[in-house]
Every structure is written in structure tokens, then in C-alpha cells.
């Protein structure tokens, strides 16, 4: 059985294509970021492997043989098509931006703002995933993530958005019933909503180290935005972020049930792989998001200034 000849190495073909297109080993070396001697070596190996001379070598120049001209036409066309496919691949990738984030931040804070990003960059299609579990950005499914933490993730760039702070929130009609909320020894006539550990931290930030939240908890819901929706409906007092729910506070659908603001030392961060730092679509989203965050941080200064941070 006759074996097929081994296909020449791609490095040799690439050296030949560049030298043939540019008409010079030296110019090919500049394009390939190597030396003229290296280009000459790879071309010589290619000639030896196929048994055909591709260049005539003169003291200060090289020229293609007839066989070299035939191969050069095909090689140059093939590499041009390959380069064009990479350009098209980048264009396709740059036209789609996928982002994963926490359900509450995505539902209550980010989604209402995304129309402004689309208006500024209509050429970029957005895909938003909401998940409690952090998605692996290294596998290529998502370009960016907004997560809660301390901003240190190996292999990732992180831009801080705003700190994680929270306070009791309720429908305006329940403010009178929440008057004794600050004293854990006094029972409440309305149920509490939200995470018990956040309530415990909120009381601990006020100096009530061992106090249990007063009264009972209402319906257990799976996400902060659902607790706040129940609070808006008058079903209890939720503990939530005055930044994430600024719209509900400004519209009057919610009111602070108590003025004390606490935080657990963490923050929300925009994160993306360090290898994607030069991505145009990521840079555009980061720039737009920075503007949105700056406006919201300015509007929330009263809450941020008085927040007491206690490690969770």
C-alpha cells in the first residue's frame, strides 16, 4: 500500500506564502516577527519535502520559479480566505454580548436600564442570563458577569459597581406598624420578609449582637426581588438594597421601614476574563455601565454615607 506524502508543516507554508506575497525573505520575517534566516530555513524545508524548487535565490533578492508561482497563487488565496474568516468571526462575536448575573440585580436594576445601552449600540444584540450559581466565564458561553463578592477572582478583571447594603423596606401604609422595628425586644404586628441572616446582621450592626429578629417571618421566597414585591403588596417588611430598589422608593411604592443601613463588606462587580480586555463590545458595555452606576451611586449617597459595615 502506497502511503500518501506527509502534508508540509503549516509554519513552512506560512513562511512561503508571506515571502511569495511580499517578494522578500526579509519582509516576510518582519511580518512574521522572526528572522530572514528562519524564513529561508522553512522555505528550504518545504522545497525539500515536496522535491520542487519554489524560489530562485540571487545574491540580494529571490524570485519565484514557475512551480513557485503556481503554489503561491493558491497559498495566497487560501491564506486570504482564512484571514477573512477570522475577521468575520470577530465581527460575529462583537455583534453579540452575553451577560450572566444574579436574579435580583438583573430583574430589578439592570433590565430596566438595558434599553439605553441598546439605543447607544444598536449593532450589539444582548443576551441576559439570571442565575444564583456563578457561571464559568472561561468556557466561552458568557462574555461578562455581574456578581457579588470582594472582587478577587483569578484570571478575571473586576470593576466595582456599588457596595452591597440593605435596610428594611415596606409599603408606606405599614410604616406605623414598623415603628418598633429597631428594638428586637419589641414584638411586631407584621411579618418580616427576606433572608434571616441579613436581618441578624442588620441588628448586629446596631449593637444587638445576640438578638433574634422580632416577630415571625412571612412567606419564604427564593429571591430578594420577590421579597420586595411582597413588601410592595403590603405583605410584610422586607430587607433589601435601597440602590437596587431605588425606583420603588422614588415612586412611593416602598418606603424605608427604618433609617438604619447596614452592609456586609461585599460589593457588586462587573467581571470578565483578563484575556478579553481588548474586546470592543466589552469595552462599550463597561463604559455604558460605568455611567449608569455613577448616576445611581450619586443618587444613593445618603444611604451609602450612613451604612454601617459588618463582616458577614
PDB file of C-alpha atoms in Angstrom:
ATOM      1  CA  UNK A   1       0.000   0.000   0.000  1.00  0.00           C
ATOM      2  CA  UNK A   2       1.445   3.347  -1.060  1.00  0.00           C
ATOM      3  CA  UNK A   3       1.470   5.933   1.694  1.00  0.00           C
ATOM      4  CA  UNK A   4       0.329   9.451   0.930  1.00  0.00           C
ATOM      5  CA  UNK A   5       3.101  12.037   1.230  1.00  0.00           C
ATOM      6  CA  UNK A   6       3.123  13.839   4.528  1.00  0.00           C
ATOM      7  CA  UNK A   7       1.474  17.240   4.371  1.00  0.00           C
ATOM      8  CA  UNK A   8       4.047  20.057   4.721  1.00  0.00           C
ATOM      9  CA  UNK A   9       4.162  21.858   8.034  1.00  0.00           C
ATOM     10  CA  UNK A  10       1.902  24.911   8.366  1.00  0.00           C
ATOM     11  CA  UNK A  11       4.821  27.005   9.603  1.00  0.00           C
ATOM     12  CA  UNK A  12       6.704  26.233   6.377  1.00  0.00           C
ATOM     13  CA  UNK A  13       3.663  27.001   4.223  1.00  0.00           C
ATOM     14  CA  UNK A  14       3.079  30.235   6.135  1.00  0.00           C
ATOM     15  CA  UNK A  15       6.704  31.309   5.615  1.00  0.00           C
ATOM     16  CA  UNK A  16       6.468  30.546   1.892  1.00  0.00           C
ATOM     17  CA  UNK A  17       3.149  32.371   1.476  1.00  0.00           C
ATOM     18  CA  UNK A  18       4.453  35.505   3.178  1.00  0.00           C
ATOM     19  CA  UNK A  19       7.722  35.521   1.231  1.00  0.00           C
ATOM     20  CA  UNK A  20       5.916  34.920  -2.058  1.00  0.00           C
ATOM     21  CA  UNK A  21       3.328  37.633  -1.400  1.00  0.00           C
ATOM     22  CA  UNK A  22       5.902  40.208  -0.267  1.00  0.00           C
ATOM     23  CA  UNK A  23       8.654  39.134  -2.647  1.00  0.00           C
ATOM     24  CA  UNK A  24      11.290  39.078   0.061  1.00  0.00           C
ATOM     25  CA  UNK A  25      12.501  36.835   2.868  1.00  0.00           C
ATOM     26  CA  UNK A  26      13.388  39.926   4.907  1.00  0.00           C
ATOM     27  CA  UNK A  27       9.912  41.471   4.558  1.00  0.00           C
ATOM     28  CA  UNK A  28       8.329  38.125   5.380  1.00  0.00           C
ATOM     29  CA  UNK A  29      10.477  37.938   8.510  1.00  0.00           C
ATOM     30  CA  UNK A  30       9.183  41.354   9.613  1.00  0.00           C
ATOM     31  CA  UNK A  31       5.572  40.292   9.069  1.00  0.00           C
ATOM     32  CA  UNK A  32       6.063  37.000  10.917  1.00  0.00           C
ATOM     33  CA  UNK A  33       8.138  38.573  13.704  1.00  0.00           C
ATOM     34  CA  UNK A  34      11.101  36.299  13.059  1.00  0.00           C
ATOM     35  CA  UNK A  35      14.400  36.406  11.131  1.00  0.00           C
ATOM     36  CA  UNK A  36      15.130  36.168   7.416  1.00  0.00           C
ATOM     37  CA  UNK A  37      17.262  33.115   8.153  1.00  0.00           C
ATOM     38  CA  UNK A  38      14.280  31.409   9.797  1.00  0.00           C
ATOM     39  CA  UNK A  39      12.056  32.169   6.793  1.00  0.00           C
ATOM     40  CA  UNK A  40      14.719  30.829   4.441  1.00  0.00           C
ATOM     41  CA  UNK A  41      15.073  27.685   6.546  1.00  0.00           C
ATOM     42  CA  UNK A  42      11.322  26.948   6.499  1.00  0.00           C
ATOM     43  CA  UNK A  43      11.086  27.559   2.748  1.00  0.00           C
ATOM     44  CA  UNK A  44      14.079  25.284   2.147  1.00  0.00           C
ATOM     45  CA  UNK A  45      12.443  22.542   4.268  1.00  0.00           C
ATOM     46  CA  UNK A  46       9.264  22.923   2.232  1.00  0.00           C
ATOM     47  CA  UNK A  47      11.174  22.599  -1.042  1.00  0.00           C
ATOM     48  CA  UNK A  48      12.991  19.516   0.236  1.00  0.00           C
ATOM     49  CA  UNK A  49       9.767  17.908   1.386  1.00  0.00           C
ATOM     50  CA  UNK A  50       7.908  18.349  -1.917  1.00  0.00           C
ATOM     51  CA  UNK A  51      11.017  17.927  -4.083  1.00  0.00           C
ATOM     52  CA  UNK A  52      10.432  21.126  -6.062  1.00  0.00           C
ATOM     53  CA  UNK A  53      12.342  24.425  -6.083  1.00  0.00           C
ATOM     54  CA  UNK A  54       9.971  27.278  -5.311  1.00  0.00           C
ATOM     55  CA  UNK A  55      12.417  30.191  -5.334  1.00  0.00           C
ATOM     56  CA  UNK A  56      15.490  31.154  -7.334  1.00  0.00           C
ATOM     57  CA  UNK A  57      17.964  32.685  -4.930  1.00  0.00           C
ATOM     58  CA  UNK A  58      20.128  35.568  -6.099  1.00  0.00           C
ATOM     59  CA  UNK A  59      22.746  37.475  -4.042  1.00  0.00           C
ATOM     60  CA  UNK A  60      20.328  40.237  -2.955  1.00  0.00           C
ATOM     61  CA  UNK A  61      16.900  39.004  -3.971  1.00  0.00           C
ATOM     62  CA  UNK A  62      14.689  35.972  -4.572  1.00  0.00           C
ATOM     63  CA  UNK A  63      12.191  35.225  -7.315  1.00  0.00           C
ATOM     64  CA  UNK A  64       9.568  32.542  -7.717  1.00  0.00           C
ATOM     65  CA  UNK A  65      10.036  29.652 -10.093  1.00  0.00           C
ATOM     66  CA  UNK A  66       7.151  28.627 -12.360  1.00  0.00           C
ATOM     67  CA  UNK A  67       6.202  25.969  -9.837  1.00  0.00           C
ATOM     68  CA  UNK A  68       6.563  28.537  -7.061  1.00  0.00           C
ATOM     69  CA  UNK A  69       4.202  30.924  -8.866  1.00  0.00           C
ATOM     70  CA  UNK A  70       1.588  28.177  -9.137  1.00  0.00           C
ATOM     71  CA  UNK A  71       1.810  27.301  -5.439  1.00  0.00           C
ATOM     72  CA  UNK A  72       1.970  30.970  -4.461  1.00  0.00           C
ATOM     73  CA  UNK A  73      -1.345  31.782  -6.191  1.00  0.00           C
ATOM     74  CA  UNK A  74      -3.120  29.006  -4.334  1.00  0.00           C
ATOM     75  CA  UNK A  75      -1.394  29.670  -0.995  1.00  0.00           C
ATOM     76  CA  UNK A  76      -2.029  33.431  -1.096  1.00  0.00           C
ATOM     77  CA  UNK A  77      -5.706  32.882  -1.972  1.00  0.00           C
ATOM     78  CA  UNK A  78      -6.083  30.279   0.780  1.00  0.00           C
ATOM     79  CA  UNK A  79      -4.499  32.474   3.455  1.00  0.00           C
ATOM     80  CA  UNK A  80      -6.546  35.479   2.305  1.00  0.00           C
ATOM     81  CA  UNK A  81      -9.713  33.409   2.723  1.00  0.00           C
ATOM     82  CA  UNK A  82      -8.524  32.231   6.120  1.00  0.00           C
ATOM     83  CA  UNK A  83      -7.771  35.786   7.252  1.00  0.00           C
ATOM     84  CA  UNK A  84     -11.197  36.901   6.028  1.00  0.00           C
ATOM     85  CA  UNK A  85     -12.874  34.123   8.011  1.00  0.00           C
ATOM     86  CA  UNK A  86     -11.152  35.289  11.184  1.00  0.00           C
ATOM     87  CA  UNK A  87     -12.337  38.843  10.524  1.00  0.00           C
ATOM     88  CA  UNK A  88     -15.890  37.589  10.004  1.00  0.00           C
ATOM     89  CA  UNK A  89     -15.668  35.511  13.187  1.00  0.00           C
ATOM     90  CA  UNK A  90     -14.616  38.604  15.160  1.00  0.00           C
ATOM     91  CA  UNK A  91     -17.429  40.651  13.596  1.00  0.00           C
ATOM     92  CA  UNK A  92     -19.995  38.000  14.550  1.00  0.00           C
ATOM     93  CA  UNK A  93     -18.643  37.772  18.099  1.00  0.00           C
ATOM     94  CA  UNK A  94     -18.584  41.554  18.503  1.00  0.00           C
ATOM     95  CA  UNK A  95     -22.252  41.766  17.465  1.00  0.00           C
ATOM     96  CA  UNK A  96     -23.465  39.582  20.372  1.00  0.00           C
ATOM     97  CA  UNK A  97     -22.937  40.236  24.070  1.00  0.00           C
ATOM     98  CA  UNK A  98     -23.939  37.651  26.657  1.00  0.00           C
ATOM     99  CA  UNK A  99     -24.108  38.548  30.339  1.00  0.00           C
ATOM    100  CA  UNK A 100     -24.913  36.482  33.413  1.00  0.00           C
ATOM    101  CA  UNK A 101     -25.908  37.972  36.740  1.00  0.00           C
ATOM    102  CA  UNK A 102     -27.853  37.430  39.937  1.00  0.00           C
ATOM    103  CA  UNK A 103     -31.659  37.275  39.609  1.00  0.00           C
ATOM    104  CA  UNK A 104     -32.458  40.282  41.795  1.00  0.00           C
ATOM    105  CA  UNK A 105     -29.860  42.598  40.282  1.00  0.00           C
ATOM    106  CA  UNK A 106     -30.784  41.501  36.777  1.00  0.00           C
ATOM    107  CA  UNK A 107     -34.532  41.825  37.296  1.00  0.00           C
ATOM    108  CA  UNK A 108     -34.781  44.948  39.436  1.00  0.00           C
ATOM    109  CA  UNK A 109     -31.744  47.009  38.492  1.00  0.00           C
ATOM    110  CA  UNK A 110     -30.149  46.015  35.186  1.00  0.00           C
ATOM    111  CA  UNK A 111     -33.046  45.060  32.908  1.00  0.00           C
ATOM    112  CA  UNK A 112     -34.848  48.430  33.156  1.00  0.00           C
ATOM    113  CA  UNK A 113     -31.613  50.143  32.025  1.00  0.00           C
ATOM    114  CA  UNK A 114     -30.671  47.916  29.094  1.00  0.00           C
ATOM    115  CA  UNK A 115     -32.793  49.865  26.633  1.00  0.00           C
ATOM    116  CA  UNK A 116     -30.353  52.762  26.963  1.00  0.00           C
ATOM    117  CA  UNK A 117     -27.444  50.511  26.057  1.00  0.00           C
ATOM    118  CA  UNK A 118     -29.306  49.166  23.027  1.00  0.00           C
ATOM    119  CA  UNK A 119     -30.149  52.717  21.932  1.00  0.00           C
ATOM    120  CA  UNK A 120     -26.463  53.658  22.084  1.00  0.00           C
ATOM    121  CA  UNK A 121     -25.184  50.424  20.495  1.00  0.00           C
ATOM    122  CA  UNK A 122     -27.981  49.012  18.327  1.00  0.00           C
ATOM    123  CA  UNK A 123     -25.489  46.804  16.478  1.00  0.00           C
ATOM    124  CA  UNK A 124     -24.920  44.678  19.606  1.00  0.00           C
ATOM    125  CA  UNK A 125     -27.528  42.046  20.459  1.00  0.00           C
ATOM    126  CA  UNK A 126     -27.802  41.361  24.189  1.00  0.00           C
ATOM    127  CA  UNK A 127     -28.418  38.063  25.925  1.00  0.00           C
ATOM    128  CA  UNK A 128     -29.064  38.122  29.678  1.00  0.00           C
ATOM    129  CA  UNK A 129     -28.905  35.081  31.961  1.00  0.00           C
ATOM    130  CA  UNK A 130     -30.168  35.188  35.547  1.00  0.00           C
ATOM    131  CA  UNK A 131     -28.732  32.588  37.886  1.00  0.00           C
ATOM    132  CA  UNK A 132     -27.908  32.256  41.553  1.00  0.00           C
ATOM    133  CA  UNK A 133     -24.962  29.987  40.758  1.00  0.00           C
ATOM    134  CA  UNK A 134     -21.901  31.703  39.277  1.00  0.00           C
ATOM    135  CA  UNK A 135     -21.330  30.688  35.653  1.00  0.00           C
ATOM    136  CA  UNK A 136     -17.841  29.816  34.411  1.00  0.00           C
ATOM    137  CA  UNK A 137     -16.729  32.603  32.070  1.00  0.00           C
ATOM    138  CA  UNK A 138     -13.780  30.542  30.909  1.00  0.00           C
ATOM    139  CA  UNK A 139     -15.825  28.174  28.743  1.00  0.00           C
ATOM    140  CA  UNK A 140     -16.991  30.860  26.310  1.00  0.00           C
ATOM    141  CA  UNK A 141     -20.740  30.728  26.981  1.00  0.00           C
ATOM    142  CA  UNK A 142     -20.860  34.197  28.561  1.00  0.00           C
ATOM    143  CA  UNK A 143     -18.771  37.295  27.951  1.00  0.00           C
ATOM    144  CA  UNK A 144     -19.402  39.061  31.261  1.00  0.00           C
ATOM    145  CA  UNK A 145     -20.838  38.554  34.704  1.00  0.00           C
ATOM    146  CA  UNK A 146     -22.099  40.805  37.468  1.00  0.00           C
ATOM    147  CA  UNK A 147     -21.518  39.101  40.787  1.00  0.00           C
ATOM    148  CA  UNK A 148     -21.417  39.827  44.481  1.00  0.00           C
ATOM    149  CA  UNK A 149     -18.187  39.416  46.412  1.00  0.00           C
ATOM    150  CA  UNK A 150     -14.861  41.038  47.205  1.00  0.00           C
ATOM    151  CA  UNK A 151     -13.622  41.496  43.635  1.00  0.00           C
ATOM    152  CA  UNK A 152     -10.827  38.912  43.591  1.00  0.00           C
ATOM    153  CA  UNK A 153     -11.276  36.134  41.054  1.00  0.00           C
ATOM    154  CA  UNK A 154      -8.186  34.534  39.450  1.00  0.00           C
ATOM    155  CA  UNK A 155      -7.886  35.243  35.739  1.00  0.00           C
ATOM    156  CA  UNK A 156     -10.624  37.867  35.850  1.00  0.00           C
ATOM    157  CA  UNK A 157     -10.790  41.635  35.547  1.00  0.00           C
ATOM    158  CA  UNK A 158     -13.239  43.184  38.021  1.00  0.00           C
ATOM    159  CA  UNK A 159     -14.799  46.655  38.090  1.00  0.00           C
ATOM    160  CA  UNK A 160     -16.621  47.609  41.287  1.00  0.00           C
ATOM    161  CA  UNK A 161     -20.163  48.845  40.773  1.00  0.00           C
ATOM    162  CA  UNK A 162     -21.566  49.604  44.243  1.00  0.00           C
ATOM    163  CA  UNK A 163     -21.473  48.074  47.725  1.00  0.00           C
ATOM    164  CA  UNK A 164     -23.989  45.552  48.968  1.00  0.00           C
ATOM    165  CA  UNK A 165     -26.054  47.481  51.505  1.00  0.00           C
ATOM    166  CA  UNK A 166     -29.523  46.773  52.844  1.00  0.00           C
ATOM    167  CA  UNK A 167     -32.241  48.188  55.065  1.00  0.00           C
ATOM    168  CA  UNK A 168     -35.861  47.393  55.986  1.00  0.00           C
ATOM    169  CA  UNK A 169     -38.346  48.348  53.277  1.00  0.00           C
ATOM    170  CA  UNK A 170     -42.139  48.290  53.377  1.00  0.00           C
ATOM    171  CA  UNK A 171     -45.251  49.703  51.787  1.00  0.00           C
ATOM    172  CA  UNK A 172     -45.943  53.235  53.079  1.00  0.00           C
ATOM    173  CA  UNK A 173     -49.115  52.007  54.772  1.00  0.00           C
ATOM    174  CA  UNK A 174     -47.035  49.736  57.030  1.00  0.00           C
ATOM    175  CA  UNK A 175     -44.611  52.346  58.337  1.00  0.00           C
ATOM    176  CA  UNK A 176     -46.593  52.890  61.529  1.00  0.00           C
ATOM    177  CA  UNK A 177     -46.652  49.147  62.211  1.00  0.00           C
ATOM    178  CA  UNK A 178     -42.865  49.093  61.770  1.00  0.00           C
ATOM    179  CA  UNK A 179     -42.227  51.855  64.309  1.00  0.00           C
ATOM    180  CA  UNK A 180     -40.700  49.471  66.874  1.00  0.00           C
ATOM    181  CA  UNK A 181     -38.561  47.615  64.353  1.00  0.00           C
ATOM    182  CA  UNK A 182     -35.259  48.950  65.695  1.00  0.00           C
ATOM    183  CA  UNK A 183     -35.723  47.272  69.100  1.00  0.00           C
ATOM    184  CA  UNK A 184     -35.560  43.476  68.792  1.00  0.00           C
ATOM    185  CA  UNK A 185     -37.183  43.104  72.233  1.00  0.00           C
ATOM    186  CA  UNK A 186     -40.458  44.583  71.000  1.00  0.00           C
ATOM    187  CA  UNK A 187     -42.799  42.322  69.030  1.00  0.00           C
ATOM    188  CA  UNK A 188     -44.095  43.393  65.646  1.00  0.00           C
ATOM    189  CA  UNK A 189     -47.602  43.029  64.293  1.00  0.00           C
ATOM    190  CA  UNK A 190     -46.394  42.437  60.723  1.00  0.00           C
ATOM    191  CA  UNK A 191     -44.188  39.627  59.411  1.00  0.00           C
ATOM    192  CA  UNK A 192     -40.621  40.008  58.202  1.00  0.00           C
ATOM    193  CA  UNK A 193     -39.572  39.060  54.682  1.00  0.00           C
ATOM    194  CA  UNK A 194     -36.154  38.173  53.343  1.00  0.00           C
ATOM    195  CA  UNK A 195     -33.053  36.380  54.497  1.00  0.00           C
ATOM    196  CA  UNK A 196     -32.821  35.814  58.264  1.00  0.00           C
ATOM    197  CA  UNK A 197     -29.016  36.198  58.123  1.00  0.00           C
ATOM    198  CA  UNK A 198     -29.387  39.694  56.642  1.00  0.00           C
ATOM    199  CA  UNK A 199     -31.830  40.627  59.367  1.00  0.00           C
ATOM    200  CA  UNK A 200     -29.437  39.267  62.015  1.00  0.00           C
ATOM    201  CA  UNK A 201     -26.560  41.252  60.500  1.00  0.00           C
ATOM    202  CA  UNK A 202     -28.707  44.397  60.362  1.00  0.00           C
ATOM    203  CA  UNK A 203     -29.429  44.102  64.098  1.00  0.00           C
ATOM    204  CA  UNK A 204     -25.803  43.222  64.843  1.00  0.00           C
ATOM    205  CA  UNK A 205     -24.653  46.395  63.070  1.00  0.00           C
ATOM    206  CA  UNK A 206     -26.737  48.353  65.590  1.00  0.00           C
ATOM    207  CA  UNK A 207     -25.098  46.607  68.542  1.00  0.00           C
ATOM    208  CA  UNK A 208     -27.666  43.874  69.127  1.00  0.00           C
ATOM    209  CA  UNK A 209     -25.136  41.073  68.833  1.00  0.00           C
ATOM    210  CA  UNK A 210     -27.250  38.170  70.034  1.00  0.00           C
ATOM    211  CA  UNK A 211     -30.700  39.453  69.226  1.00  0.00           C
ATOM    212  CA  UNK A 212     -33.108  37.450  67.136  1.00  0.00           C
ATOM    213  CA  UNK A 213     -35.316  39.424  64.752  1.00  0.00           C
ATOM    214  CA  UNK A 214     -38.632  40.278  66.407  1.00  0.00           C
ATOM    215  CA  UNK A 215     -41.840  38.575  65.378  1.00  0.00           C
ATOM    216  CA  UNK A 216     -42.133  35.877  62.776  1.00  0.00           C
ATOM    217  CA  UNK A 217     -41.198  35.561  59.163  1.00  0.00           C
ATOM    218  CA  UNK A 218     -43.791  35.613  56.444  1.00  0.00           C
ATOM    219  CA  UNK A 219     -43.724  33.647  53.214  1.00  0.00           C
ATOM    220  CA  UNK A 220     -40.284  32.299  52.307  1.00  0.00           C
ATOM    221  CA  UNK A 221     -39.416  33.408  48.786  1.00  0.00           C
ATOM    222  CA  UNK A 222     -36.423  32.427  46.677  1.00  0.00           C
ATOM    223  CA  UNK A 223     -35.041  35.848  45.744  1.00  0.00           C
ATOM    224  CA  UNK A 224     -34.728  39.356  47.140  1.00  0.00           C
ATOM    225  CA  UNK A 225     -36.807  40.921  44.367  1.00  0.00           C
ATOM    226  CA  UNK A 226     -39.687  38.582  45.239  1.00  0.00           C
ATOM    227  CA  UNK A 227     -39.478  39.605  48.904  1.00  0.00           C
ATOM    228  CA  UNK A 228     -39.628  43.242  47.853  1.00  0.00           C
ATOM    229  CA  UNK A 229     -42.577  42.556  45.547  1.00  0.00           C
ATOM    230  CA  UNK A 230     -44.383  41.054  48.554  1.00  0.00           C
ATOM    231  CA  UNK A 231     -43.469  44.128  50.603  1.00  0.00           C
ATOM    232  CA  UNK A 232     -44.860  46.431  47.912  1.00  0.00           C
ATOM    233  CA  UNK A 233     -48.102  44.448  48.137  1.00  0.00           C
ATOM    234  CA  UNK A 234     -48.223  45.105  51.890  1.00  0.00           C
ATOM    235  CA  UNK A 235     -47.453  41.543  52.983  1.00  0.00           C
ATOM    236  CA  UNK A 236     -44.640  42.415  55.361  1.00  0.00           C
ATOM    237  CA  UNK A 237     -41.322  44.212  55.862  1.00  0.00           C
ATOM    238  CA  UNK A 238     -38.534  43.157  53.514  1.00  0.00           C
ATOM    239  CA  UNK A 239     -34.824  43.703  53.903  1.00  0.00           C
ATOM    240  CA  UNK A 240     -33.287  44.851  50.654  1.00  0.00           C
ATOM    241  CA  UNK A 241     -30.950  47.209  48.855  1.00  0.00           C
ATOM    242  CA  UNK A 242     -32.028  50.856  48.572  1.00  0.00           C
ATOM    243  CA  UNK A 243     -29.831  51.021  45.451  1.00  0.00           C
ATOM    244  CA  UNK A 244     -31.395  48.091  43.633  1.00  0.00           C
ATOM    245  CA  UNK A 245     -34.893  49.250  44.575  1.00  0.00           C
ATOM    246  CA  UNK A 246     -34.414  52.996  44.181  1.00  0.00           C
ATOM    247  CA  UNK A 247     -37.187  53.069  41.591  1.00  0.00           C
ATOM    248  CA  UNK A 248     -39.724  51.667  44.058  1.00  0.00           C
ATOM    249  CA  UNK A 249     -38.592  54.127  46.740  1.00  0.00           C
ATOM    250  CA  UNK A 250     -38.735  57.152  44.447  1.00  0.00           C
ATOM    251  CA  UNK A 251     -42.136  56.174  43.082  1.00  0.00           C
ATOM    252  CA  UNK A 252     -43.542  55.835  46.600  1.00  0.00           C
ATOM    253  CA  UNK A 253     -44.393  52.166  46.255  1.00  0.00           C
ATOM    254  CA  UNK A 254     -41.850  51.477  49.008  1.00  0.00           C
ATOM    255  CA  UNK A 255     -40.638  53.428  51.997  1.00  0.00           C
ATOM    256  CA  UNK A 256     -37.803  52.823  54.466  1.00  0.00           C
ATOM    257  CA  UNK A 257     -39.281  50.969  57.425  1.00  0.00           C
ATOM    258  CA  UNK A 258     -36.240  52.131  59.439  1.00  0.00           C
ATOM    259  CA  UNK A 259     -33.454  54.580  58.561  1.00  0.00           C
ATOM    260  CA  UNK A 260     -30.548  52.351  59.617  1.00  0.00           C
ATOM    261  CA  UNK A 261     -28.483  50.973  56.715  1.00  0.00           C
ATOM    262  CA  UNK A 262     -26.085  48.030  57.047  1.00  0.00           C
ATOM    263  CA  UNK A 263     -23.687  46.220  54.737  1.00  0.00           C
ATOM    264  CA  UNK A 264     -21.674  43.014  54.800  1.00  0.00           C
ATOM    265  CA  UNK A 265     -18.463  44.359  53.218  1.00  0.00           C
ATOM    266  CA  UNK A 266     -19.111  42.880  49.811  1.00  0.00           C
ATOM    267  CA  UNK A 267     -19.957  44.693  46.579  1.00  0.00           C
ATOM    268  CA  UNK A 268     -21.350  44.079  43.113  1.00  0.00           C
ATOM    269  CA  UNK A 269     -18.682  43.737  40.429  1.00  0.00           C
ATOM    270  CA  UNK A 270     -18.615  43.565  36.660  1.00  0.00           C
ATOM    271  CA  UNK A 271     -16.211  40.745  35.782  1.00  0.00           C
ATOM    272  CA  UNK A 272     -14.784  39.312  32.581  1.00  0.00           C
ATOM    273  CA  UNK A 273     -11.770  37.172  31.616  1.00  0.00           C
ATOM    274  CA  UNK A 274      -8.445  39.037  31.532  1.00  0.00           C
ATOM    275  CA  UNK A 275      -7.890  37.572  28.064  1.00  0.00           C
ATOM    276  CA  UNK A 276     -10.907  39.600  26.813  1.00  0.00           C
ATOM    277  CA  UNK A 277      -9.629  43.014  27.921  1.00  0.00           C
ATOM    278  CA  UNK A 278      -9.338  44.245  24.329  1.00  0.00           C
ATOM    279  CA  UNK A 279     -12.822  43.190  23.260  1.00  0.00           C
ATOM    280  CA  UNK A 280     -14.641  46.160  21.795  1.00  0.00           C
ATOM    281  CA  UNK A 281     -18.105  45.060  22.891  1.00  0.00           C
ATOM    282  CA  UNK A 282     -16.932  44.529  26.475  1.00  0.00           C
ATOM    283  CA  UNK A 283     -15.309  47.969  26.495  1.00  0.00           C
ATOM    284  CA  UNK A 284     -18.544  49.552  25.246  1.00  0.00           C
ATOM    285  CA  UNK A 285     -20.657  47.777  27.842  1.00  0.00           C
ATOM    286  CA  UNK A 286     -18.194  48.651  30.609  1.00  0.00           C
ATOM    287  CA  UNK A 287     -18.209  52.329  29.610  1.00  0.00           C
ATOM    288  CA  UNK A 288     -22.007  52.483  29.493  1.00  0.00           C
ATOM    289  CA  UNK A 289     -22.402  50.626  32.775  1.00  0.00           C
ATOM    290  CA  UNK A 290     -19.924  52.968  34.489  1.00  0.00           C
ATOM    291  CA  UNK A 291     -22.163  55.900  33.608  1.00  0.00           C
ATOM    292  CA  UNK A 292     -25.271  54.146  34.922  1.00  0.00           C
ATOM    293  CA  UNK A 293     -23.504  53.206  38.159  1.00  0.00           C
ATOM    294  CA  UNK A 294     -22.177  56.737  38.657  1.00  0.00           C
ATOM    295  CA  UNK A 295     -25.719  58.141  38.476  1.00  0.00           C
ATOM    296  CA  UNK A 296     -27.093  55.570  40.893  1.00  0.00           C
ATOM    297  CA  UNK A 297     -24.223  55.947  43.362  1.00  0.00           C
ATOM    298  CA  UNK A 298     -24.760  59.712  43.369  1.00  0.00           C
ATOM    299  CA  UNK A 299     -28.487  59.259  43.974  1.00  0.00           C
ATOM    300  CA  UNK A 300     -27.775  56.806  46.804  1.00  0.00           C
ATOM    301  CA  UNK A 301     -25.176  58.900  48.638  1.00  0.00           C
ATOM    302  CA  UNK A 302     -27.453  59.416  51.644  1.00  0.00           C
ATOM    303  CA  UNK A 303     -27.700  55.655  52.121  1.00  0.00           C
ATOM    304  CA  UNK A 304     -24.027  54.968  51.377  1.00  0.00           C
ATOM    305  CA  UNK A 305     -22.767  57.603  53.821  1.00  0.00           C
ATOM    306  CA  UNK A 306     -24.639  56.171  56.776  1.00  0.00           C
ATOM    307  CA  UNK A 307     -24.157  52.479  56.011  1.00  0.00           C
ATOM    308  CA  UNK A 308     -22.518  50.518  58.850  1.00  0.00           C
ATOM    309  CA  UNK A 309     -20.423  47.663  57.535  1.00  0.00           C
ATOM    310  CA  UNK A 310     -20.284  44.422  59.488  1.00  0.00           C
ATOM    311  CA  UNK A 311     -18.495  41.349  58.183  1.00  0.00           C
ATOM    312  CA  UNK A 312     -20.904  38.536  57.472  1.00  0.00           C
TER     313      UNK A 312
END
